[in-house]
Amino acid sequence: MIRNSINLLTKKLISSTSCQRTRMRCFSSGATNLVDVNVNDKTGIAVVTLNRPPVNSLNLELLTDLSKTLDELESNRSKGMILTSSSKTVFSAGLDILEMYNPEPERSKAFWTALQDVWLKLYGSPYPTAAAINGHSPAGGCLLAICCEYRVMVNDFTIGLNETRLGISAPSFFISSFRNVLSTREAEKALTLGTMFSSDEALKVGLVDEIATDKADSINKCENFLLEFKKVSSMARAFTKQSLRKKDLEELENNREQDLQLFLFAINQPIVQKGLGAYIQSLKKK
Amino acid sequence: MIRNSINLLTKKLISSTSCQRTRMRCFSSGATNLVDVNVNDKTGIAVVTLNRPPVNSLNLELLTDLSKTLDELESNRSKGMILTSSSKTVFSAGLDILEMYNPEPERSKAFWTALQDVWLKLYGSPYPTAAAINGHSPAGGCLLAICCEYRVMVNDFTIGLNETRLGISAPSFFISSFRNVLSTREAEKALTLGTMFSSDEALKVGLVDEIATDKADSINKCENFLLEFKKVSSMARAFTKQSLRKKDLEELENNREQDLQLFLFAINQPIVQKGLGAYIQSLKKK
Amino acid sequence: MIRNSINLLTKKLISSTSCQRTRMRCFSSGATNLVDVNVNDKTGIAVVTLNRPPVNSLNLELLTDLSKTLDELESNRSKGMILTSSSKTVFSAGLDILEMYNPEPERSKAFWTALQDVWLKLYGSPYPTAAAINGHSPAGGCLLAICCEYRVMVNDFTIGLNETRLGISAPSFFISSFRNVLSTREAEKALTLGTMFSSDEALKVGLVDEIATDKADSINKCENFLLEFKKVSSMARAFTKQSLRKKDLEELENNREQDLQLFLFAINQPIVQKGLGAYIQSLKKK
């Protein structure tokens, strides 16, 4: 398998409008890329790498870049996307806690809105998606993985929506995606307990589809899955996927403001701020 | 097991009103029957055989006959129905492509309305239903099978909603029935990929309930399933089934016109006509 | 494991308002208790024992006492509840048939309203719940078990919603709870057939989570499950559980009157009264 390291920008220079090109250049060029995009020219599949060391905490900037990447893939009529991480041990540690501690109103709004955007675009994408989970994947990290249509997880890591262990509730769109993958029974047990699954446990309950030995193997397996769609009409595929996920997507689309207000209300509770403060202190001591 | 080959008509002559008798006679007598009905007088179970050689393509006439048969079974307070095929290799090849190629508006409407009718009557039937799947069962063939409450499949055939491989999307009521059988996760994967399952794979994901060695065995196993309902109140059973399938049934009942318009719009797209034309040409060459 | 036999009343005398204390005293003291409550002071987990010999038939008085117990547990911010039975062979035989035979209008209303109350409080409880199923558990007995978040069943008993075998349909809130545990496919098959599962079959389809050798073992295993919630925020847990069960809860909350009228209509059908009469006669002969 030949994988071309020329990024999406190069592809865009040939195939797209200058407007799109400009937007593309904004986030995929330079050394400060938070999201790295590499398209295999042969297959048309894009490997999208989260690249915000050390643990890909999802802050406003990373989410904004990811959101733009998803736009580009859509306007490019991407053949498929593999989401992975540049870290050797963490796929994504989830939402950046600093976005919620001592929140500044405007930035908090922009942060949550960017998260909603990413979810709507990734969960509802017309092109097929797979996650090569090459590290731990708690909370918001798990969210990105379950938005994809297929998950391959490298051994010896953990994954789950462990929000209740962090003293919070998973937002309703996190829950929708989780229920799209797990059975009602397993979802309830895992969400109330805040279960972090080992790779093998995740495979058993269906939270991931395959296990891989390392990152290359996980990307390879994701690619094999995405290549199966060569046999189907991409338009029919997109329509079918969106029909299946329609109720979940509409539930957030029709309640974005309410969902935002719920988030803002929650992070502004004194008890939540106190908890976050204590947690941040504990991290500093490590 | 004694199976009586006297068809439903004979039974009707004894037990029903002349109006019903007349309707019955229309579709179950003569050599041109598209749907053959045989009631076992001992058990009250009807074996309904699709009989439109060579592959039971669902055209307007077959669907109309099937729809009438389902009415008769209901007004007869049938003890149960086993749906099967007269072909040795195909349960049903699905919707007749000729109904969609160069469509004539009035006939297209009647065709799709007949399909909706069959779905509403079969998926919502008060009497218990089982499919003896004695041949390949793609697309609309699979639809008929998943409308039933139990499926026994003869080895060495394939089944699935493979619409995306044909360049189209499965209509929403196809999807409802599919999700009533498979898990959310398996349904999404199978519907987007257009998966055709072997008998064993179908058993594994729960798309069929049992495997049979041949047609007689499949009918026998369906009968055993239906006979279990001897222990239950048929009125309570019907009410329970319809409660469980209510949301799906209402979704189509409340959107029949919209669903019809979506079909008419789709088949009138030049790209769809082109695809159908090419497909028909390829069949002719075989 | 030290289990304290001091009942909830004692705890309440120390920790709660006099109003709550008074209500508590009403139903948990004296020799005529229909519901026995024992709180382990170390873990804060309450063992709630149904105690209406011989088979814990759910009549108005038992349901009213259970409803009050659930209120107390909630206002006490209980750490968890284990529901079990004082009988050696029956968890609960389900709704008391005498509440439906020759019904007196006012009592029938109160009876069904109490059942609705118990369901809403138990299925929607903020504290975690588990059922130690130490005997047969048909119909309404199964309902209580599936309202809980975890089920441990002693070997050699049976469980299921077998309403269709009794000539009736399971009410819609019974069905909601059942579907929260079983897959759509298994739920439909079991509800239409009125299946009573052995312990092993129940484990296989997921109707119970663990098998126990005896009552003590089942309570022990329930306790182990409930103690896992020590790791999570109880407020986040409660919010998550209620989000997951929200649609089911709202469906009854918004249709209580209609659901009541459906019950009253059903039990006042001559055919139902006749069936109940015959059933009661058959029980007397045993």
XYZ file of N, CA and C in Angstrom, chain A residues 123 148-151 179-182 206 209 225 228-229 231-233 235-241 243-245 247, chain B residues 163-170 172 175 179 183-189 191-195 247 251 258 262 271:
168
model
N -20.584 13.054 12.748
C -21.615 12.013 12.896
C -22.499 11.942 11.651
N -17.587 8.004 14.334
C -17.152 7.330 13.105
C -17.996 6.073 12.873
N -17.899 5.528 11.671
C -18.701 4.362 11.319
C -18.011 3.036 11.628
N -16.735 3.115 12.011
C -15.967 1.895 12.283
C -14.834 2.260 13.224
N -14.489 1.336 14.096
C -13.452 1.598 15.083
C -12.489 0.426 15.161
N -25.352 5.179 21.948
C -26.449 4.232 21.733
C -26.514 3.751 20.295
N -25.897 4.490 19.390
C -25.868 4.057 17.999
C -24.921 2.871 17.818
N -24.070 2.661 18.804
C -23.054 1.609 18.719
C -23.362 0.455 19.680
N -23.663 0.790 20.934
C -23.929 -0.246 21.939
C -25.419 -0.562 22.037
N -18.994 -4.435 21.578
C -19.248 -3.817 20.282
C -18.870 -2.345 20.207
N -14.763 -2.366 16.643
C -15.062 -3.439 15.692
C -13.914 -4.417 15.495
N -11.729 -1.421 5.710
C -13.162 -1.188 5.883
C -13.666 -0.142 4.891
N -14.223 -1.087 1.264
C -15.407 -1.874 0.925
C -16.487 -1.010 0.262
N -16.448 0.295 0.548
C -17.480 1.173 -0.015
C -17.276 1.458 -1.496
N -17.695 -0.598 -3.601
C -18.749 -1.368 -4.277
C -20.102 -0.669 -4.273
N -20.220 0.423 -3.509
C -21.551 1.029 -3.387
C -21.581 2.443 -3.946
N -22.774 2.893 -4.274
C -22.981 4.266 -4.737
C -22.764 5.216 -3.569
N -23.586 8.298 -3.247
C -24.764 9.116 -2.957
C -25.803 8.311 -2.173
N -26.045 7.094 -2.617
C -27.000 6.230 -1.906
C -26.509 5.930 -0.491
N -25.194 5.713 -0.377
C -24.576 5.459 0.921
C -24.799 6.625 1.872
N -24.519 7.825 1.393
C -24.645 9.017 2.227
C -26.094 9.209 2.672
N -27.006 9.014 1.749
C -28.426 9.194 2.059
C -28.880 8.166 3.109
N -28.414 6.935 2.938
C -28.769 5.865 3.881
C -28.225 6.154 5.276
N -26.955 6.532 5.345
C -26.344 6.853 6.646
C -27.098 7.983 7.329
N -30.165 8.958 6.834
C -31.502 8.512 7.260
C -31.423 7.817 8.615
N -30.422 6.959 8.752
C -30.277 6.179 9.987
C -29.949 7.064 11.183
N -29.183 8.116 10.945
C -28.733 8.981 12.051
C -29.563 10.264 12.163
N -32.622 11.142 13.271
C -33.282 11.556 14.522
C -32.282 12.133 15.506
N -29.467 -2.364 -1.335
C -29.834 -1.239 -2.194
C -28.647 -0.343 -2.576
N -27.758 -0.041 -1.594
C -26.668 0.892 -1.943
C -25.780 0.333 -3.060
N -25.727 -0.990 -3.182
C -24.933 -1.584 -4.277
C -25.635 -1.447 -5.622
N -26.934 -1.166 -5.556
C -27.703 -0.966 -6.787
C -27.841 0.525 -7.096
N -27.179 1.346 -6.286
C -27.189 2.783 -6.567
C -28.370 3.526 -5.958
N -29.136 2.829 -5.122
C -30.291 3.481 -4.508
C -30.250 3.331 -2.983
N -31.143 4.061 -2.330
C -31.244 3.972 -0.878
C -32.463 3.136 -0.523
N -32.355 2.326 0.510
C -33.532 1.604 0.975
C -34.533 2.616 1.532
N -37.524 4.312 3.789
C -37.522 4.340 5.256
C -38.286 3.173 5.872
N -36.081 0.192 6.107
C -35.139 0.377 7.220
C -35.796 0.060 8.559
N -34.367 -2.722 11.164
C -33.958 -2.375 12.538
C -34.789 -3.117 13.572
N -29.540 -5.376 15.380
C -29.144 -4.312 16.299
C -28.875 -3.042 15.500
N -28.954 -1.913 16.174
C -28.678 -0.616 15.544
C -27.327 -0.644 14.833
N -26.326 -1.198 15.515
C -24.970 -1.241 14.967
C -24.898 -2.085 13.695
N -25.438 -3.293 13.756
C -25.390 -4.190 12.601
C -26.224 -3.640 11.453
N -27.349 -3.028 11.778
C -28.217 -2.478 10.728
C -27.488 -1.371 9.968
N -26.803 -0.481 10.687
C -26.113 0.612 9.996
C -25.027 0.085 9.076
N -24.243 -0.851 9.595
C -23.144 -1.401 8.802
C -23.693 -2.093 7.560
N -26.660 -1.779 6.060
C -27.403 -0.919 5.130
C -26.472 -0.014 4.329
N -25.435 0.521 4.970
C -24.532 1.391 4.213
C -23.683 0.569 3.246
N -23.234 -0.611 3.672
C -22.414 -1.462 2.806
C -23.249 -2.239 1.793
N -24.550 -2.317 2.009
C -25.389 -3.123 1.125
C -25.069 -4.602 1.237
N -24.776 -5.051 2.441
C -24.308 -6.422 2.673
C -25.333 -7.489 2.283
N -45.013 2.389 16.144
C -44.313 3.601 15.682
C -43.880 3.464 14.228
N -45.394 5.657 11.142
C -44.480 6.499 10.363
C -44.806 6.422 8.874
N -45.948 11.390 0.923
C -44.572 11.894 0.854
C -43.613 10.787 0.406
N -41.381 10.730 -3.040
C -39.937 10.507 -2.998
C -39.542 9.413 -3.991
N -30.156 10.143 -14.104
C -29.054 9.243 -13.739
C -29.576 7.868 -13.326
